[in-house]
Amino acid sequence: MIIPSGTEIEVDVHGQLSIKTPGNLVLQNSGNYGTIESSSGSIRIEPNVQVEAVNVRCADVCYVQGSLTAWKVEARSIELEESARAHIILQETETLQVGREARLVGNFSSEKELFLLFSRFAQQMRQMPFGFERKSEPAAVAGEAPKQVAAAPVEVAEDPPRPPALPETPPAPDLAEVDESLLFAQVLLERETEKSGFGPNTKRILEELARLLRDRDYEKLGASYESLFAKIVHPSEDIERARVLIAERVG
């Protein structure tokens, strides 16, 4: 690793190494990091080097010659050279250059875009395993010996139908009709309820707000959201973002 003087290296609360440097940073060895930051220069990942980081931030260019896996990259530009591989979930850049043989996976422009995409297909993702299980039974019948094939249709026809489970599950709402800002607020609040840093009272409030959004009970939400948010003593940044989104739509 080539680092300029004045570099700060520390271990974050999750035990991951974080590097903050005032100049250009060159990574010559593979590793896992919390945050990699160059406040006034560039960051370069050399060939055959595999880097994983939660956040990558630099004032100028993030050059990738090896491999980079990151939750978020903030830079003036991202440049992937010919053999580079990058898995970047969120990116905030002015320009992006990808070499002919390079590969880039992810590349969402904001958390809202990412959450909305997965929210729209949440029902399909939940149903996928059940779909595969239903198809596995006919496959076993088709693989039996020819003299047993004639009896197989009789057994299948006499079996009680399994679809009764479907009516028990209420149909998913048409997400195309849901206000995207409120949907984003719901995703933020549901994500916050899973964190361990909040007390039981805050968790109950977050769950109530998320439930009102899921049920699309916007009338009750508009009448109670201010008092509910006011009871949260130390709201996180995402809770504040959810509050603003709700206030803009139902306040």
JSON list of C-alpha atoms in Angstrom, two decimals:
[
{"chain": "A", "resi": 1, "resn": "MET", "atom": "CA", "xyz": [0.00, 0.00, 0.00]},
{"chain": "A", "resi": 2, "resn": "ILE", "atom": "CA", "xyz": [1.32, 3.44, -0.95]},
{"chain": "A", "resi": 3, "resn": "ILE", "atom": "CA", "xyz": [-0.01, 6.14, 1.35]},
{"chain": "A", "resi": 4, "resn": "PRO", "atom": "CA", "xyz": [1.00, 9.79, 1.81]},
{"chain": "A", "resi": 5, "resn": "SER", "atom": "CA", "xyz": [1.94, 11.35, 5.12]},
{"chain": "A", "resi": 6, "resn": "GLY", "atom": "CA", "xyz": [-0.93, 12.45, 7.32]},
{"chain": "A", "resi": 7, "resn": "THR", "atom": "CA", "xyz": [-2.91, 9.27, 6.71]},
{"chain": "A", "resi": 8, "resn": "GLU", "atom": "CA", "xyz": [-5.27, 8.15, 9.47]},
{"chain": "A", "resi": 9, "resn": "ILE", "atom": "CA", "xyz": [-5.78, 4.40, 9.96]},
{"chain": "A", "resi": 10, "resn": "GLU", "atom": "CA", "xyz": [-8.27, 3.10, 12.51]},
{"chain": "A", "resi": 11, "resn": "VAL", "atom": "CA", "xyz": [-10.55, 0.17, 13.25]},
{"chain": "A", "resi": 12, "resn": "ASP", "atom": "CA", "xyz": [-14.30, 0.89, 13.22]},
{"chain": "A", "resi": 13, "resn": "VAL", "atom": "CA", "xyz": [-16.96, -0.54, 15.55]},
{"chain": "A", "resi": 14, "resn": "HIS", "atom": "CA", "xyz": [-17.37, -3.59, 13.30]},
{"chain": "A", "resi": 15, "resn": "GLY", "atom": "CA", "xyz": [-13.67, -4.45, 13.45]},
{"chain": "A", "resi": 16, "resn": "GLN", "atom": "CA", "xyz": [-12.99, -3.32, 9.89]},
{"chain": "A", "resi": 17, "resn": "LEU", "atom": "CA", "xyz": [-9.95, -1.26, 8.95]},
{"chain": "A", "resi": 18, "resn": "SER", "atom": "CA", "xyz": [-10.67, 2.28, 7.73]},
{"chain": "A", "resi": 19, "resn": "ILE", "atom": "CA", "xyz": [-8.17, 4.53, 5.94]},
{"chain": "A", "resi": 20, "resn": "LYS", "atom": "CA", "xyz": [-8.42, 8.29, 5.47]},
{"chain": "A", "resi": 21, "resn": "THR", "atom": "CA", "xyz": [-5.65, 10.03, 3.56]},
{"chain": "A", "resi": 22, "resn": "PRO", "atom": "CA", "xyz": [-5.18, 13.62, 2.34]},
{"chain": "A", "resi": 23, "resn": "GLY", "atom": "CA", "xyz": [-3.54, 12.58, -0.96]},
{"chain": "A", "resi": 24, "resn": "ASN", "atom": "CA", "xyz": [-3.43, 9.77, -3.51]},
{"chain": "A", "resi": 25, "resn": "LEU", "atom": "CA", "xyz": [-3.86, 6.23, -2.19]},
{"chain": "A", "resi": 26, "resn": "VAL", "atom": "CA", "xyz": [-2.61, 3.12, -4.02]},
{"chain": "A", "resi": 27, "resn": "LEU", "atom": "CA", "xyz": [-3.83, -0.31, -2.85]},
{"chain": "A", "resi": 28, "resn": "GLN", "atom": "CA", "xyz": [-1.34, -3.05, -3.75]},
{"chain": "A", "resi": 29, "resn": "ASN", "atom": "CA", "xyz": [-2.69, -5.85, -1.54]},
{"chain": "A", "resi": 30, "resn": "SER", "atom": "CA", "xyz": [-6.11, -7.42, -1.19]},
{"chain": "A", "resi": 31, "resn": "GLY", "atom": "CA", "xyz": [-8.16, -6.65, 1.91]},
{"chain": "A", "resi": 32, "resn": "ASN", "atom": "CA", "xyz": [-11.49, -5.83, 3.54]},
{"chain": "A", "resi": 33, "resn": "TYR", "atom": "CA", "xyz": [-12.17, -2.28, 4.73]},
{"chain": "A", "resi": 34, "resn": "GLY", "atom": "CA", "xyz": [-14.87, -0.21, 6.34]},
{"chain": "A", "resi": 35, "resn": "THR", "atom": "CA", "xyz": [-14.09, 3.12, 4.67]},
{"chain": "A", "resi": 36, "resn": "ILE", "atom": "CA", "xyz": [-11.39, 4.09, 2.20]},
{"chain": "A", "resi": 37, "resn": "GLU", "atom": "CA", "xyz": [-11.13, 7.85, 1.70]},
{"chain": "A", "resi": 38, "resn": "SER", "atom": "CA", "xyz": [-8.85, 10.28, -0.12]},
{"chain": "A", "resi": 39, "resn": "SER", "atom": "CA", "xyz": [-9.97, 13.80, 0.76]},
{"chain": "A", "resi": 40, "resn": "SER", "atom": "CA", "xyz": [-8.09, 15.58, -2.04]},
{"chain": "A", "resi": 41, "resn": "GLY", "atom": "CA", "xyz": [-6.67, 12.93, -4.38]},
{"chain": "A", "resi": 42, "resn": "SER", "atom": "CA", "xyz": [-7.39, 9.65, -6.16]},
{"chain": "A", "resi": 43, "resn": "ILE", "atom": "CA", "xyz": [-7.63, 6.00, -5.16]},
{"chain": "A", "resi": 44, "resn": "ARG", "atom": "CA", "xyz": [-6.06, 3.26, -7.30]},
{"chain": "A", "resi": 45, "resn": "ILE", "atom": "CA", "xyz": [-6.59, -0.50, -6.96]},
{"chain": "A", "resi": 46, "resn": "GLU", "atom": "CA", "xyz": [-3.78, -2.26, -8.80]},
{"chain": "A", "resi": 47, "resn": "PRO", "atom": "CA", "xyz": [-4.11, -5.40, -10.99]},
{"chain": "A", "resi": 48, "resn": "ASN", "atom": "CA", "xyz": [-4.81, -8.74, -9.25]},
{"chain": "A", "resi": 49, "resn": "VAL", "atom": "CA", "xyz": [-5.81, -6.90, -6.06]},
{"chain": "A", "resi": 50, "resn": "GLN", "atom": "CA", "xyz": [-9.24, -7.66, -4.58]},
{"chain": "A", "resi": 51, "resn": "VAL", "atom": "CA", "xyz": [-10.68, -4.98, -2.33]},
{"chain": "A", "resi": 52, "resn": "GLU", "atom": "CA", "xyz": [-13.94, -5.06, -0.40]},
{"chain": "A", "resi": 53, "resn": "ALA", "atom": "CA", "xyz": [-15.15, -1.88, 1.31]},
{"chain": "A", "resi": 54, "resn": "VAL", "atom": "CA", "xyz": [-18.37, -0.48, 2.69]},
{"chain": "A", "resi": 55, "resn": "ASN", "atom": "CA", "xyz": [-17.62, 3.07, 1.51]},
{"chain": "A", "resi": 56, "resn": "VAL", "atom": "CA", "xyz": [-15.08, 4.43, -0.95]},
{"chain": "A", "resi": 57, "resn": "ARG", "atom": "CA", "xyz": [-14.71, 8.21, -1.18]},
{"chain": "A", "resi": 58, "resn": "CYS", "atom": "CA", "xyz": [-12.22, 10.32, -3.12]},
{"chain": "A", "resi": 59, "resn": "ALA", "atom": "CA", "xyz": [-12.13, 13.87, -4.46]},
{"chain": "A", "resi": 60, "resn": "ASP", "atom": "CA", "xyz": [-10.81, 12.88, -7.87]},
{"chain": "A", "resi": 61, "resn": "VAL", "atom": "CA", "xyz": [-10.78, 9.49, -9.65]},
{"chain": "A", "resi": 62, "resn": "CYS", "atom": "CA", "xyz": [-11.31, 5.97, -8.37]},
{"chain": "A", "resi": 63, "resn": "TYR", "atom": "CA", "xyz": [-9.17, 3.79, -10.67]},
{"chain": "A", "resi": 64, "resn": "VAL", "atom": "CA", "xyz": [-9.89, 0.05, -10.63]},
{"chain": "A", "resi": 65, "resn": "GLN", "atom": "CA", "xyz": [-7.43, -2.30, -12.32]},
{"chain": "A", "resi": 66, "resn": "GLY", "atom": "CA", "xyz": [-8.15, -5.30, -10.10]},
{"chain": "A", "resi": 67, "resn": "SER", "atom": "CA", "xyz": [-11.43, -6.01, -8.30]},
{"chain": "A", "resi": 68, "resn": "LEU", "atom": "CA", "xyz": [-13.61, -3.77, -6.13]},
{"chain": "A", "resi": 69, "resn": "THR", "atom": "CA", "xyz": [-16.71, -4.72, -4.17]},
{"chain": "A", "resi": 70, "resn": "ALA", "atom": "CA", "xyz": [-18.33, -1.78, -2.38]},
{"chain": "A", "resi": 71, "resn": "TRP", "atom": "CA", "xyz": [-21.66, -0.64, -1.02]},
{"chain": "A", "resi": 72, "resn": "LYS", "atom": "CA", "xyz": [-21.09, 2.98, -2.06]},
{"chain": "A", "resi": 73, "resn": "VAL", "atom": "CA", "xyz": [-18.47, 4.85, -4.11]},
{"chain": "A", "resi": 74, "resn": "GLU", "atom": "CA", "xyz": [-18.33, 8.65, -4.14]},
{"chain": "A", "resi": 75, "resn": "ALA", "atom": "CA", "xyz": [-15.84, 10.17, -6.59]},
{"chain": "A", "resi": 76, "resn": "ARG", "atom": "CA", "xyz": [-15.54, 12.66, -9.41]},
{"chain": "A", "resi": 77, "resn": "SER", "atom": "CA", "xyz": [-15.09, 9.72, -11.76]},
{"chain": "A", "resi": 78, "resn": "ILE", "atom": "CA", "xyz": [-14.87, 5.93, -11.71]},
{"chain": "A", "resi": 79, "resn": "GLU", "atom": "CA", "xyz": [-12.56, 4.31, -14.28]},
{"chain": "A", "resi": 80, "resn": "LEU", "atom": "CA", "xyz": [-12.50, 0.54, -14.79]},
{"chain": "A", "resi": 81, "resn": "GLU", "atom": "CA", "xyz": [-9.52, -0.57, -16.86]},
{"chain": "A", "resi": 82, "resn": "GLU", "atom": "CA", "xyz": [-9.52, -3.49, -19.28]},
{"chain": "A", "resi": 83, "resn": "SER", "atom": "CA", "xyz": [-9.49, -6.46, -16.89]},
{"chain": "A", "resi": 84, "resn": "ALA", "atom": "CA", "xyz": [-11.20, -4.74, -13.94]},
{"chain": "A", "resi": 85, "resn": "ARG", "atom": "CA", "xyz": [-14.17, -6.16, -12.06]},
{"chain": "A", "resi": 86, "resn": "ALA", "atom": "CA", "xyz": [-16.42, -3.99, -9.90]},
{"chain": "A", "resi": 87, "resn": "HIS", "atom": "CA", "xyz": [-19.53, -4.71, -7.83]},
{"chain": "A", "resi": 88, "resn": "ILE", "atom": "CA", "xyz": [-20.74, -1.27, -6.75]},
{"chain": "A", "resi": 89, "resn": "ILE", "atom": "CA", "xyz": [-24.23, -1.02, -5.32]},
{"chain": "A", "resi": 90, "resn": "LEU", "atom": "CA", "xyz": [-24.47, 2.79, -5.08]},
{"chain": "A", "resi": 91, "resn": "GLN", "atom": "CA", "xyz": [-22.36, 5.31, -6.94]},
{"chain": "A", "resi": 92, "resn": "GLU", "atom": "CA", "xyz": [-22.23, 9.11, -6.91]},
{"chain": "A", "resi": 93, "resn": "THR", "atom": "CA", "xyz": [-19.99, 10.26, -9.74]},
{"chain": "A", "resi": 94, "resn": "GLU", "atom": "CA", "xyz": [-19.89, 12.77, -12.57]},
{"chain": "A", "resi": 95, "resn": "THR", "atom": "CA", "xyz": [-18.43, 10.34, -15.13]},
{"chain": "A", "resi": 96, "resn": "LEU", "atom": "CA", "xyz": [-18.02, 6.58, -15.50]},
{"chain": "A", "resi": 97, "resn": "GLN", "atom": "CA", "xyz": [-15.56, 4.86, -17.85]},
{"chain": "A", "resi": 98, "resn": "VAL", "atom": "CA", "xyz": [-15.66, 1.11, -18.36]},
{"chain": "A", "resi": 99, "resn": "GLY", "atom": "CA", "xyz": [-13.00, -0.71, -20.40]},
{"chain": "A", "resi": 100, "resn": "ARG", "atom": "CA", "xyz": [-13.95, -3.14, -23.16]},
{"chain": "A", "resi": 101, "resn": "GLU", "atom": "CA", "xyz": [-13.17, -6.25, -21.10]},
{"chain": "A", "resi": 102, "resn": "ALA", "atom": "CA", "xyz": [-14.13, -4.75, -17.73]},
{"chain": "A", "resi": 103, "resn": "ARG", "atom": "CA", "xyz": [-17.32, -5.66, -15.89]},
{"chain": "A", "resi": 104, "resn": "LEU", "atom": "CA", "xyz": [-19.50, -3.48, -13.67]},
{"chain": "A", "resi": 105, "resn": "VAL", "atom": "CA", "xyz": [-22.37, -4.88, -11.58]},
{"chain": "A", "resi": 106, "resn": "GLY", "atom": "CA", "xyz": [-24.81, -2.74, -9.58]},
{"chain": "A", "resi": 107, "resn": "ASN", "atom": "CA", "xyz": [-24.34, 0.96, -10.21]},
{"chain": "A", "resi": 108, "resn": "PHE", "atom": "CA", "xyz": [-27.53, 2.38, -8.67]},
{"chain": "A", "resi": 109, "resn": "SER", "atom": "CA", "xyz": [-27.56, 6.15, -8.37]},
{"chain": "A", "resi": 110, "resn": "SER", "atom": "CA", "xyz": [-29.30, 6.33, -4.98]},
{"chain": "A", "resi": 111, "resn": "GLU", "atom": "CA", "xyz": [-30.63, 4.22, -2.11]},
{"chain": "A", "resi": 112, "resn": "LYS", "atom": "CA", "xyz": [-34.15, 5.22, -3.11]},
{"chain": "A", "resi": 113, "resn": "GLU", "atom": "CA", "xyz": [-33.68, 3.75, -6.59]},
{"chain": "A", "resi": 114, "resn": "LEU", "atom": "CA", "xyz": [-32.33, 0.51, -5.11]},
{"chain": "A", "resi": 115, "resn": "PHE", "atom": "CA", "xyz": [-35.04, 0.11, -2.45]},
{"chain": "A", "resi": 116, "resn": "LEU", "atom": "CA", "xyz": [-37.86, 0.90, -4.84]},
{"chain": "A", "resi": 117, "resn": "LEU", "atom": "CA", "xyz": [-36.63, -1.67, -7.36]},
{"chain": "A", "resi": 118, "resn": "PHE", "atom": "CA", "xyz": [-36.49, -4.49, -4.82]},
{"chain": "A", "resi": 119, "resn": "SER", "atom": "CA", "xyz": [-39.73, -3.37, -3.19]},
{"chain": "A", "resi": 120, "resn": "ARG", "atom": "CA", "xyz": [-41.54, -3.66, -6.51]},
{"chain": "A", "resi": 121, "resn": "PHE", "atom": "CA", "xyz": [-40.47, -7.30, -6.87]},
{"chain": "A", "resi": 122, "resn": "ALA", "atom": "CA", "xyz": [-40.65, -8.32, -3.19]},
{"chain": "A", "resi": 123, "resn": "GLN", "atom": "CA", "xyz": [-43.75, -10.46, -3.75]},
{"chain": "A", "resi": 124, "resn": "GLN", "atom": "CA", "xyz": [-42.14, -12.32, -6.67]},
{"chain": "A", "resi": 125, "resn": "MET", "atom": "CA", "xyz": [-38.98, -12.98, -4.65]},
{"chain": "A", "resi": 126, "resn": "ARG", "atom": "CA", "xyz": [-41.00, -14.41, -1.74]},
{"chain": "A", "resi": 127, "resn": "GLN", "atom": "CA", "xyz": [-42.90, -16.72, -4.11]},
{"chain": "A", "resi": 128, "resn": "MET", "atom": "CA", "xyz": [-39.89, -18.13, -5.96]},
{"chain": "A", "resi": 129, "resn": "PRO", "atom": "CA", "xyz": [-39.05, -21.05, -3.58]},
{"chain": "A", "resi": 130, "resn": "PHE", "atom": "CA", "xyz": [-42.69, -22.18, -3.48]},
{"chain": "A", "resi": 131, "resn": "GLY", "atom": "CA", "xyz": [-42.82, -22.19, -7.26]},
{"chain": "A", "resi": 132, "resn": "PHE", "atom": "CA", "xyz": [-39.82, -24.51, -7.48]},
{"chain": "A", "resi": 133, "resn": "GLU", "atom": "CA", "xyz": [-41.27, -26.85, -4.83]},
{"chain": "A", "resi": 134, "resn": "ARG", "atom": "CA", "xyz": [-44.54, -27.25, -6.73]},
{"chain": "A", "resi": 135, "resn": "LYS", "atom": "CA", "xyz": [-42.70, -28.16, -9.91]},
{"chain": "A", "resi": 136, "resn": "SER", "atom": "CA", "xyz": [-40.54, -30.82, -8.24]},
{"chain": "A", "resi": 137, "resn": "GLU", "atom": "CA", "xyz": [-43.39, -33.36, -7.80]},
{"chain": "A", "resi": 138, "resn": "PRO", "atom": "CA", "xyz": [-44.36, -33.77, -11.49]},
{"chain": "A", "resi": 139, "resn": "ALA", "atom": "CA", "xyz": [-40.66, -34.15, -12.33]},
{"chain": "A", "resi": 140, "resn": "ALA", "atom": "CA", "xyz": [-40.44, -37.25, -10.09]},
{"chain": "A", "resi": 141, "resn": "VAL", "atom": "CA", "xyz": [-43.46, -38.82, -11.86]},
{"chain": "A", "resi": 142, "resn": "ALA", "atom": "CA", "xyz": [-42.03, -38.14, -15.30]},
{"chain": "A", "resi": 143, "resn": "GLY", "atom": "CA", "xyz": [-38.81, -39.95, -14.35]},
{"chain": "A", "resi": 144, "resn": "GLU", "atom": "CA", "xyz": [-40.51, -43.29, -13.46]},
{"chain": "A", "resi": 145, "resn": "ALA", "atom": "CA", "xyz": [-40.51, -46.42, -15.56]},
{"chain": "A", "resi": 146, "resn": "PRO", "atom": "CA", "xyz": [-42.90, -46.46, -18.58]},
{"chain": "A", "resi": 147, "resn": "LYS", "atom": "CA", "xyz": [-45.31, -49.03, -17.02]},
{"chain": "A", "resi": 148, "resn": "GLN", "atom": "CA", "xyz": [-45.89, -46.81, -14.03]},
{"chain": "A", "resi": 149, "resn": "VAL", "atom": "CA", "xyz": [-46.58, -43.68, -16.07]},
{"chain": "A", "resi": 150, "resn": "ALA", "atom": "CA", "xyz": [-50.20, -44.67, -16.78]},
{"chain": "A", "resi": 151, "resn": "ALA", "atom": "CA", "xyz": [-51.00, -44.83, -13.07]},
{"chain": "A", "resi": 152, "resn": "ALA", "atom": "CA", "xyz": [-49.33, -41.53, -12.27]},
{"chain": "A", "resi": 153, "resn": "PRO", "atom": "CA", "xyz": [-52.05, -39.27, -13.73]},
{"chain": "A", "resi": 154, "resn": "VAL", "atom": "CA", "xyz": [-54.70, -41.06, -11.62]},
{"chain": "A", "resi": 155, "resn": "GLU", "atom": "CA", "xyz": [-52.80, -40.34, -8.40]},
{"chain": "A", "resi": 156, "resn": "VAL", "atom": "CA", "xyz": [-52.27, -36.70, -9.32]},
{"chain": "A", "resi": 157, "resn": "ALA", "atom": "CA", "xyz": [-55.92, -36.22, -10.28]},
{"chain": "A", "resi": 158, "resn": "GLU", "atom": "CA", "xyz": [-57.17, -37.72, -7.00]},
{"chain": "A", "resi": 159, "resn": "ASP", "atom": "CA", "xyz": [-54.88, -35.60, -4.80]},
{"chain": "A", "resi": 160, "resn": "PRO", "atom": "CA", "xyz": [-56.66, -32.70, -3.12]},
{"chain": "A", "resi": 161, "resn": "PRO", "atom": "CA", "xyz": [-55.71, -29.41, -4.77]},
{"chain": "A", "resi": 162, "resn": "ARG", "atom": "CA", "xyz": [-52.99, -27.44, -3.00]},
{"chain": "A", "resi": 163, "resn": "PRO", "atom": "CA", "xyz": [-53.91, -23.94, -4.10]},
{"chain": "A", "resi": 164, "resn": "PRO", "atom": "CA", "xyz": [-56.08, -23.41, -0.93]},
{"chain": "A", "resi": 165, "resn": "ALA", "atom": "CA", "xyz": [-53.00, -21.79, 0.58]},
{"chain": "A", "resi": 166, "resn": "LEU", "atom": "CA", "xyz": [-53.19, -18.99, -1.96]},
{"chain": "A", "resi": 167, "resn": "PRO", "atom": "CA", "xyz": [-56.56, -17.53, -0.90]},
{"chain": "A", "resi": 168, "resn": "GLU", "atom": "CA", "xyz": [-55.29, -17.32, 2.69]},
{"chain": "A", "resi": 169, "resn": "THR", "atom": "CA", "xyz": [-52.61, -14.85, 1.60]},
{"chain": "A", "resi": 170, "resn": "PRO", "atom": "CA", "xyz": [-54.08, -11.43, 0.78]},
{"chain": "A", "resi": 171, "resn": "PRO", "atom": "CA", "xyz": [-53.15, -10.22, -2.69]},
{"chain": "A", "resi": 172, "resn": "ALA", "atom": "CA", "xyz": [-50.21, -7.84, -2.76]},
{"chain": "A", "resi": 173, "resn": "PRO", "atom": "CA", "xyz": [-51.14, -4.21, -3.39]},
{"chain": "A", "resi": 174, "resn": "ASP", "atom": "CA", "xyz": [-50.42, -2.78, -6.79]},
{"chain": "A", "resi": 175, "resn": "LEU", "atom": "CA", "xyz": [-47.17, -1.00, -6.00]},
{"chain": "A", "resi": 176, "resn": "ALA", "atom": "CA", "xyz": [-47.48, 1.07, -9.14]},
{"chain": "A", "resi": 177, "resn": "GLU", "atom": "CA", "xyz": [-50.35, 2.87, -7.41]},
{"chain": "A", "resi": 178, "resn": "VAL", "atom": "CA", "xyz": [-48.41, 3.51, -4.18]},
{"chain": "A", "resi": 179, "resn": "ASP", "atom": "CA", "xyz": [-46.71, 6.85, -3.77]},
{"chain": "A", "resi": 180, "resn": "GLU", "atom": "CA", "xyz": [-42.99, 6.15, -4.27]},
{"chain": "A", "resi": 181, "resn": "SER", "atom": "CA", "xyz": [-41.92, 8.56, -1.53]},
{"chain": "A", "resi": 182, "resn": "LEU", "atom": "CA", "xyz": [-44.14, 6.81, 1.01]},
{"chain": "A", "resi": 183, "resn": "LEU", "atom": "CA", "xyz": [-42.92, 3.43, -0.20]},
{"chain": "A", "resi": 184, "resn": "PHE", "atom": "CA", "xyz": [-39.35, 4.60, 0.32]},
{"chain": "A", "resi": 185, "resn": "ALA", "atom": "CA", "xyz": [-40.25, 5.84, 3.82]},
{"chain": "A", "resi": 186, "resn": "GLN", "atom": "CA", "xyz": [-41.73, 2.42, 4.59]},
{"chain": "A", "resi": 187, "resn": "VAL", "atom": "CA", "xyz": [-38.53, 0.65, 3.49]},
{"chain": "A", "resi": 188, "resn": "LEU", "atom": "CA", "xyz": [-36.42, 3.00, 5.62]},
{"chain": "A", "resi": 189, "resn": "LEU", "atom": "CA", "xyz": [-38.56, 2.45, 8.73]},
{"chain": "A", "resi": 190, "resn": "GLU", "atom": "CA", "xyz": [-38.68, -1.33, 8.29]},
{"chain": "A", "resi": 191, "resn": "ARG", "atom": "CA", "xyz": [-34.92, -1.40, 7.96]},
{"chain": "A", "resi": 192, "resn": "GLU", "atom": "CA", "xyz": [-34.53, 0.67, 11.13]},
{"chain": "A", "resi": 193, "resn": "THR", "atom": "CA", "xyz": [-36.74, -1.73, 13.15]},
{"chain": "A", "resi": 194, "resn": "GLU", "atom": "CA", "xyz": [-34.19, -4.50, 12.49]},
{"chain": "A", "resi": 195, "resn": "LYS", "atom": "CA", "xyz": [-31.33, -2.55, 14.07]},
{"chain": "A", "resi": 196, "resn": "SER", "atom": "CA", "xyz": [-30.29, -3.38, 17.63]},
{"chain": "A", "resi": 197, "resn": "GLY", "atom": "CA", "xyz": [-29.43, 0.13, 18.82]},
{"chain": "A", "resi": 198, "resn": "PHE", "atom": "CA", "xyz": [-32.99, 1.21, 19.63]},
{"chain": "A", "resi": 199, "resn": "GLY", "atom": "CA", "xyz": [-35.00, 0.58, 22.78]},
{"chain": "A", "resi": 200, "resn": "PRO", "atom": "CA", "xyz": [-38.33, -1.30, 22.86]},
{"chain": "A", "resi": 201, "resn": "ASN", "atom": "CA", "xyz": [-40.40, 1.92, 22.84]},
{"chain": "A", "resi": 202, "resn": "THR", "atom": "CA", "xyz": [-38.69, 3.23, 19.71]},
{"chain": "A", "resi": 203, "resn": "LYS", "atom": "CA", "xyz": [-39.07, -0.15, 18.00]},
{"chain": "A", "resi": 204, "resn": "ARG", "atom": "CA", "xyz": [-42.82, -0.15, 18.73]},
{"chain": "A", "resi": 205, "resn": "ILE", "atom": "CA", "xyz": [-43.16, 3.34, 17.24]},
{"chain": "A", "resi": 206, "resn": "LEU", "atom": "CA", "xyz": [-41.21, 2.38, 14.12]},
{"chain": "A", "resi": 207, "resn": "GLU", "atom": "CA", "xyz": [-43.29, -0.77, 13.69]},
{"chain": "A", "resi": 208, "resn": "GLU", "atom": "CA", "xyz": [-46.52, 1.23, 14.05]},
{"chain": "A", "resi": 209, "resn": "LEU", "atom": "CA", "xyz": [-45.42, 3.78, 11.45]},
{"chain": "A", "resi": 210, "resn": "ALA", "atom": "CA", "xyz": [-44.33, 1.02, 9.05]},
{"chain": "A", "resi": 211, "resn": "ARG", "atom": "CA", "xyz": [-47.65, -0.78, 9.57]},
{"chain": "A", "resi": 212, "resn": "LEU", "atom": "CA", "xyz": [-49.66, 2.34, 8.72]},
{"chain": "A", "resi": 213, "resn": "LEU", "atom": "CA", "xyz": [-47.63, 2.72, 5.54]},
{"chain": "A", "resi": 214, "resn": "ARG", "atom": "CA", "xyz": [-48.05, -0.95, 4.60]},
{"chain": "A", "resi": 215, "resn": "ASP", "atom": "CA", "xyz": [-51.81, -0.74, 5.19]},
{"chain": "A", "resi": 216, "resn": "ARG", "atom": "CA", "xyz": [-51.90, 2.55, 3.27]},
{"chain": "A", "resi": 217, "resn": "ASP", "atom": "CA", "xyz": [-53.87, 4.07, 6.14]},
{"chain": "A", "resi": 218, "resn": "TYR", "atom": "CA", "xyz": [-52.76, 7.56, 5.17]},
{"chain": "A", "resi": 219, "resn": "GLU", "atom": "CA", "xyz": [-55.59, 9.28, 7.06]},
{"chain": "A", "resi": 220, "resn": "LYS", "atom": "CA", "xyz": [-54.51, 7.83, 10.40]},
{"chain": "A", "resi": 221, "resn": "LEU", "atom": "CA", "xyz": [-50.85, 8.29, 9.47]},
{"chain": "A", "resi": 222, "resn": "GLY", "atom": "CA", "xyz": [-51.41, 11.99, 8.81]},
{"chain": "A", "resi": 223, "resn": "ALA", "atom": "CA", "xyz": [-53.10, 12.45, 12.17]},
{"chain": "A", "resi": 224, "resn": "SER", "atom": "CA", "xyz": [-50.50, 10.59, 14.25]},
{"chain": "A", "resi": 225, "resn": "TYR", "atom": "CA", "xyz": [-47.08, 10.67, 12.56]},
{"chain": "A", "resi": 226, "resn": "GLU", "atom": "CA", "xyz": [-45.94, 13.93, 14.22]},
{"chain": "A", "resi": 227, "resn": "SER", "atom": "CA", "xyz": [-46.64, 12.70, 17.75]},
{"chain": "A", "resi": 228, "resn": "LEU", "atom": "CA", "xyz": [-45.12, 9.29, 17.01]},
{"chain": "A", "resi": 229, "resn": "PHE", "atom": "CA", "xyz": [-41.88, 10.72, 15.62]},
{"chain": "A", "resi": 230, "resn": "ALA", "atom": "CA", "xyz": [-41.69, 13.18, 18.53]},
{"chain": "A", "resi": 231, "resn": "LYS", "atom": "CA", "xyz": [-41.46, 10.24, 20.98]},
{"chain": "A", "resi": 232, "resn": "ILE", "atom": "CA", "xyz": [-38.24, 8.97, 19.35]},
{"chain": "A", "resi": 233, "resn": "VAL", "atom": "CA", "xyz": [-35.46, 10.40, 21.49]},
{"chain": "A", "resi": 234, "resn": "HIS", "atom": "CA", "xyz": [-32.44, 9.97, 19.22]},
{"chain": "A", "resi": 235, "resn": "PRO", "atom": "CA", "xyz": [-33.70, 9.47, 15.65]},
{"chain": "A", "resi": 236, "resn": "SER", "atom": "CA", "xyz": [-31.18, 8.25, 13.11]},
{"chain": "A", "resi": 237, "resn": "GLU", "atom": "CA", "xyz": [-30.58, 9.94, 9.77]},
{"chain": "A", "resi": 238, "resn": "ASP", "atom": "CA", "xyz": [-32.83, 7.42, 7.99]},
{"chain": "A", "resi": 239, "resn": "ILE", "atom": "CA", "xyz": [-35.65, 7.98, 10.50]},
{"chain": "A", "resi": 240, "resn": "GLU", "atom": "CA", "xyz": [-35.43, 11.72, 9.85]},
{"chain": "A", "resi": 241, "resn": "ARG", "atom": "CA", "xyz": [-35.52, 11.09, 6.10]},
{"chain": "A", "resi": 242, "resn": "ALA", "atom": "CA", "xyz": [-38.64, 8.96, 6.52]},
{"chain": "A", "resi": 243, "resn": "ARG", "atom": "CA", "xyz": [-40.28, 11.67, 8.63]},
{"chain": "A", "resi": 244, "resn": "VAL", "atom": "CA", "xyz": [-39.62, 14.32, 5.97]},
{"chain": "A", "resi": 245, "resn": "LEU", "atom": "CA", "xyz": [-40.99, 12.08, 3.20]},
{"chain": "A", "resi": 246, "resn": "ILE", "atom": "CA", "xyz": [-44.18, 11.40, 5.19]},
{"chain": "A", "resi": 247, "resn": "ALA", "atom": "CA", "xyz": [-44.60, 15.10, 6.05]},
{"chain": "A", "resi": 248, "resn": "GLU", "atom": "CA", "xyz": [-44.33, 16.03, 2.36]},
{"chain": "A", "resi": 249, "resn": "ARG", "atom": "CA", "xyz": [-47.07, 13.59, 1.37]},
{"chain": "A", "resi": 250, "resn": "VAL", "atom": "CA", "xyz": [-49.57, 13.39, 4.22]},
{"chain": "A", "resi": 251, "resn": "GLY", "atom": "CA", "xyz": [-48.65, 16.34, 6.48]}
]
